[in-house]
C-alpha positions as a printed Julia matrix, in Angstrom:
409×3 Matrix{Float64}:
 102.64  126.22  153.72
 100.52  129.31  154.37
  96.96  128.58  153.13
  96.66  132.23  152.05
  99.9   132.22  150.03
  98.16  132.87  146.72
  96.61  136.1   147.98
  99.49  137.67  149.93
 102.01  137.64  147.05
 100.66  138.29  143.57
 103.84  139.48  141.85
 105.91  137.06  139.73
 107.8   134.31  141.56
 111.16  135.64  140.4
 110.48  138.97  142.1
 110.17  137.27  145.5
 113.29  135.24  144.72
 115.24  138.43  143.99
 113.98  140.09  147.17
 114.96  137.11  149.32
 118.31  136.68  147.54
 119.17  140.31  148.29
 118.48  139.61  151.96
 120.8   136.61  151.85
 123.52  138.69  150.18
 123.96  140.82  153.32
 126.29  138.22  154.81
 128.76  137.95  151.9
 128.66  141.72  151.34
 129.43  142.35  155.02
 132.5   140.1   154.82
 133.86  140.47  151.31
 133.28  144.17  150.66
 135.68  145.45  153.32
 138.46  142.85  152.9
 140.26  144.86  150.14
 140.44  147.76  152.61
 142.1   145.77  155.42
 145.5   147.41  155.04
 144.04  150.89  154.64
 141.89  150.54  157.74
 144.86  149.27  159.76
 147.03  152.22  158.73
 144.24  154.74  159.3
 143.32  153.72  162.84
 146.67  152.28  163.9
 145.58  148.64  164.15
 147.79  145.58  163.95
 147.02  142.66  161.59
 145.88  140.61  164.59
 143.5   143.37  165.66
 142.14  143.63  162.14
 141.52  139.89  162.15
 139.38  140.45  165.24
 137.0   142.59  163.17
 136.3   139.5   161.06
 136.19  137.11  164.03
 133.77  139.38  165.93
 131.45  139.48  162.93
 131.54  135.7   162.44
 130.95  135.03  166.14
 127.95  137.37  166.21
 126.62  135.85  163.0
 126.89  132.26  164.28
 125.49  133.06  167.73
 122.42  134.97  166.58
 121.61  132.38  163.93
 120.34  130.27  166.8
 117.57  132.76  167.48
 116.55  134.45  164.22
 114.43  131.51  163.12
 112.88  130.9   166.53
 111.94  134.57  166.82
 110.34  134.46  163.37
 108.3   131.38  164.39
 106.83  133.42  167.25
 106.63  137.03  166.06
 106.42  136.49  162.3
 108.9   136.62  159.44
 108.43  140.27  158.52
 109.2   141.89  161.93
 112.38  139.85  162.37
 113.65  140.71  158.88
 112.87  144.41  159.29
 114.44  144.55  162.75
 117.54  142.78  161.43
 117.87  145.26  158.57
 117.44  148.23  160.91
 120.13  146.98  163.31
 122.44  146.11  160.41
 122.08  149.63  159.0
 122.85  151.23  162.37
 125.82  148.91  162.88
 127.18  149.81  159.43
 126.81  153.48  160.33
 128.81  152.81  163.5
 131.54  151.1   161.44
 131.7   154.07  159.05
 132.13  156.5   161.95
 134.57  154.35  163.97
 137.8   156.05  165.03
 139.44  153.19  166.96
 139.86  149.48  166.45
 137.76  148.79  169.56
 134.83  150.69  168.11
 135.16  148.92  164.78
 135.27  145.48  166.42
 132.16  146.26  168.48
 130.13  147.49  165.52
 131.3   144.57  163.36
 130.0   142.2   166.06
 126.66  144.03  165.93
 126.63  143.68  162.15
 127.12  139.94  162.53
 124.28  139.66  165.05
 121.89  141.32  162.6
 122.92  140.14  159.14
 121.95  136.48  159.59
 118.24  137.33  159.8
 118.0   137.65  156.03
 119.38  134.29  154.98
 117.84  132.32  157.86
 114.32  133.73  157.73
 114.18  133.91  153.93
 114.37  130.1   153.75
 111.32  129.84  155.98
 109.52  132.47  153.87
 110.04  130.36  150.75
 108.49  127.29  152.34
 105.65  129.4   153.78
 104.76  130.58  150.31
 105.28  127.61  147.99
 104.63  123.84  147.88
 107.8   121.68  147.83
 108.5   121.49  144.09
 107.82  125.19  143.58
 109.8   126.01  146.73
 112.82  124.15  145.34
 112.66  126.22  142.17
 112.56  129.44  144.16
 115.34  128.22  146.46
 117.42  127.5   143.37
 116.76  130.98  141.99
 117.82  132.48  145.31
 121.04  130.44  145.19
 121.77  131.71  141.67
 121.35  135.35  142.65
 123.13  134.76  145.95
 126.13  133.35  144.09
 126.81  136.74  142.53
 127.55  138.4   145.89
 130.99  136.88  146.69
 132.22  137.82  143.22
 130.86  141.36  143.13
 131.49  142.45  146.73
 135.34  142.58  146.62
 135.22  144.48  143.33
 132.89  147.11  144.8
 134.91  147.28  148.01
 138.2   147.66  146.19
 136.86  150.41  143.94
 135.39  152.36  146.86
 138.55  151.99  148.93
 140.86  153.16  146.16
 138.76  156.14  145.1
 136.93  157.22  148.25
 138.75  155.66  151.22
 137.84  152.87  153.6
 134.97  154.73  155.3
 133.08  154.69  152.0
 132.89  150.88  152.12
 130.76  151.03  155.25
 128.74  153.97  153.97
 127.94  151.74  151.01
 126.69  149.06  153.43
 124.58  151.72  155.15
 123.0   152.51  151.78
 122.42  148.8   151.12
 120.72  148.45  154.49
 118.47  151.47  153.9
 117.44  150.32  150.41
 116.68  146.78  151.59
 114.69  148.06  154.57
 112.56  150.28  152.34
 111.96  147.53  149.76
 111.04  144.95  152.39
 108.87  147.42  154.29
 106.87  148.09  151.15
 106.92  144.66  149.45
 107.47  141.79  151.89
 104.21  140.39  153.3
 103.88  138.46  156.53
 104.08  134.87  155.33
 103.66  132.99  158.62
 100.01  132.12  159.1
  98.55  133.07  162.48
  97.64  129.44  163.19
 101.32  128.4   162.87
 102.82  130.86  165.36
 104.63  129.38  168.32
 104.61  130.77  171.88
 107.69  132.79  172.78
 108.5   131.34  176.17
 111.75  129.67  177.3
 110.18  126.27  177.95
 108.54  125.84  174.5
 111.66  127.23  172.83
 113.91  124.77  174.6
 111.52  121.94  173.75
 111.62  123.05  170.12
 115.42  123.08  170.03
 115.54  119.7   171.74
 113.01  118.26  169.28
 115.28  119.24  166.4
 118.69  118.31  167.8
 117.37  114.99  169.13
 115.91  114.09  165.73
 118.61  112.06  163.95
 117.01  112.87  160.59
 117.58  116.58  161.15
 121.2   116.12  162.19
 121.97  113.78  159.31
 120.45  116.13  156.73
 122.24  119.14  158.23
 125.56  117.26  158.05
 124.8   116.09  154.5
 124.37  119.67  153.29
 126.79  121.59  155.53
 129.97  119.52  155.73
 130.5   118.82  151.98
 130.38  122.56  151.35
 133.64  122.78  153.28
 135.28  120.52  150.73
 135.06  123.57  148.47
 135.26  126.25  151.19
 138.65  124.85  152.26
 140.11  126.11  148.98
 138.45  129.51  149.39
 139.98  129.9   152.86
 143.36  128.76  151.55
 143.16  130.89  148.38
 146.29  133.04  149.02
 148.44  129.95  149.61
 146.75  127.69  147.06
 146.56  130.22  144.24
 149.59  132.37  145.0
 152.11  129.77  146.14
 151.03  126.41  144.7
 149.63  127.64  141.38
 151.94  130.7   141.1
 149.12  133.07  140.16
 149.46  136.8   140.61
 146.85  138.43  142.89
 145.1   140.01  139.93
 144.63  136.49  138.5
 142.84  135.1   141.56
 139.48  136.07  140.13
 139.59  133.07  137.76
 139.22  130.74  140.73
 136.21  132.63  142.05
 134.59  132.94  138.63
 134.84  129.19  138.01
 133.65  128.22  141.49
 130.76  130.67  141.61
 129.85  129.72  138.04
 129.63  126.09  139.16
 127.33  127.06  142.04
 125.05  129.12  139.83
 124.84  126.44  137.13
 124.12  123.72  139.7
 121.4   125.82  141.33
 119.84  126.5   137.91
 119.81  122.77  137.16
 118.28  122.06  140.56
 115.43  124.41  139.76
 114.9   122.76  136.36
 114.67  119.33  138.01
 112.24  120.4   140.74
 108.93  118.59  140.37
 110.32  116.33  137.63
 113.01  114.44  139.54
 112.55  113.06  143.03
 114.6   114.9   145.66
 116.44  111.75  146.73
 117.58  111.11  143.15
 118.68  114.71  142.71
 120.64  114.54  145.97
 122.21  111.26  144.86
 123.26  112.82  141.55
 124.85  115.77  143.35
 126.81  113.5   145.66
 127.88  111.29  142.75
 129.23  114.29  140.83
 131.14  115.5   143.92
 132.49  111.99  144.61
 133.81  111.43  141.08
 135.31  114.92  141.05
 136.98  114.39  144.43
 138.51  111.1   143.31
 139.85  112.74  140.16
 141.21  115.64  142.22
 142.95  113.35  144.72
 144.49  111.11  142.03
 145.66  114.1   139.97
 147.29  115.76  142.97
 148.97  112.52  144.05
 150.38  111.89  140.57
 151.28  115.4   139.43
 152.37  118.75  140.76
 149.38  121.09  140.87
 149.15  123.32  137.83
 146.7   126.05  136.96
 145.82  124.31  133.67
 143.86  121.62  135.53
 143.76  122.34  139.28
 140.82  124.77  139.24
 138.35  122.76  137.18
 137.63  120.01  139.75
 136.64  122.7   142.27
 134.15  124.22  139.83
 132.57  120.81  139.11
 132.48  120.03  142.84
 130.67  123.33  143.42
 128.2   122.38  140.68
 127.41  119.06  142.38
 126.94  120.71  145.78
 124.58  123.37  144.4
 122.62  120.71  142.52
 121.68  118.86  145.69
 121.61  121.47  148.48
 118.25  123.14  147.66
 116.57  119.73  147.88
 118.29  118.88  151.17
 117.42  122.26  152.66
 113.73  121.78  151.89
 113.79  118.33  153.46
 115.25  119.9   156.62
 112.5   122.55  156.72
 109.73  120.0   156.21
 110.75  117.61  159.01
 108.97  119.81  161.57
 106.66  122.2   159.67
 105.71  124.25  162.74
 109.38  124.96  163.46
 110.69  125.88  160.03
 112.32  129.08  161.24
 114.07  127.27  164.06
 115.15  124.48  161.71
 116.64  127.03  159.31
 118.48  128.62  162.24
 119.98  125.37  163.48
 120.96  124.28  159.98
 122.78  127.59  159.54
 124.5   127.19  162.91
 125.75  123.71  162.06
 127.12  125.03  158.78
 128.7   128.02  160.52
 130.37  125.82  163.15
 131.77  123.56  160.44
 133.03  126.63  158.55
 134.65  127.95  161.71
 136.44  124.69  162.45
 137.77  124.53  158.9
 138.84  128.18  158.97
 140.51  128.08  162.37
 141.95  124.58  162.57
 141.81  122.55  159.36
 142.91  125.0   156.66
 146.1   126.14  158.47
 147.13  122.48  158.87
 146.74  121.41  155.23
 147.17  124.51  153.06
 150.91  123.83  152.72
 150.22  120.85  150.44
 147.81  120.45  147.53
 147.77  116.71  148.2
 146.71  117.28  151.79
 144.05  119.74  150.66
 142.63  117.3   148.11
 142.49  114.46  150.65
 140.91  116.7   153.3
 138.3   117.93  150.85
 137.45  114.33  149.97
 137.2   113.44  153.67
 134.67  116.24  154.23
 132.63  114.98  151.3
 132.79  111.48  152.78
 131.14  112.73  155.99
 128.25  114.14  153.96
 127.91  110.94  151.9
 127.85  108.75  155.02
 125.24  111.01  156.63
 123.02  110.78  153.55
 123.58  107.0   153.22
 122.51  106.44  156.84
 119.51  108.67  156.28
 118.43  106.73  153.2
 118.93  103.36  154.92
 116.88  104.19  158.03
 114.26  106.52  156.53
 113.92  105.6   152.83
 110.66  107.52  152.53
 112.39  110.9   153.06
 112.97  112.64  149.75
 110.82  110.2   147.84
 108.25  112.66  146.56
 107.08  116.26  146.6
 104.08  115.91  148.87
 102.82  119.22  150.23
């Protein structure tokens, strides 16, 4: 924690949480806002569906790749310069997308968007731990998760409205405006939260040693798996939404929003509860409770799908409760990850994000297409992903029982 934290941010805690949550919302906005305009973009620039898919793949690849470095750069040069540079590049990339005339140009600028947009969510985690002791940091992390949960629900609505009334270019002009506003707000409000004594040298050898220190620490890998893989038990259904909602549950496209409202509501409620428990309930107990909720929900979901044909009257509720359990425990796990190596919090945030992104990519590219044909297969696969997280946490608790036992600064 920065010893000068009390003097460099004097505004209310919630104001910093809002500022950091807005940074984290860049990712969902960059993905979800332009999806309603897919068909319009394809017709306008003469792109095939496969080529349009490349605009999403290029973004995700850039996002995952650069996540390796955002945190390490912030450990060396400070949090503020990395965030501001990321916002500047994101704004320019969005401008390039808005002015694109060919699919090649759009793919290139989408890749640049991906390279830049991860700075917000990765570095903001480190900022939180720079500024607050563990219990307080968990409350702020929970507030960020609550605000962050709004983005996936709002972004498609905004994108669809802009596309219908102003055309697909307006979607990216909107992202340009978002980038400009965030840059101005962070330029004026965000302090440098990394204390000078905690900066790390920016040289290849120390960087490689830092990465090796993290990836060779079994505690780090177990905690990253415990938080990242169970998320895919829920994300599997998001990726399979057209098949799951449209085919299996026979919902019309305009009814899909119920799924997202319930799931995002579960995330926001779980994050709110996590913040309420911070400082009053030990992290390891809170994590246990989150896993227990997800486990019971997964068992109910598997049994229900094995016994009955999926129906909208009951099939969505287990996913909302699962999301609640995940959001209840993930702020605590994230803070444990950041505190394993306090001088490398930015790098730890980066690697945690990369592990999550790789897991998401595997599920999106390989797992979801294999199981989305069957609600039974989806329920069993979701439970299997949760099992990986539970085993990781169980091993962690067996070998290092002191981790998560208190809120020591």
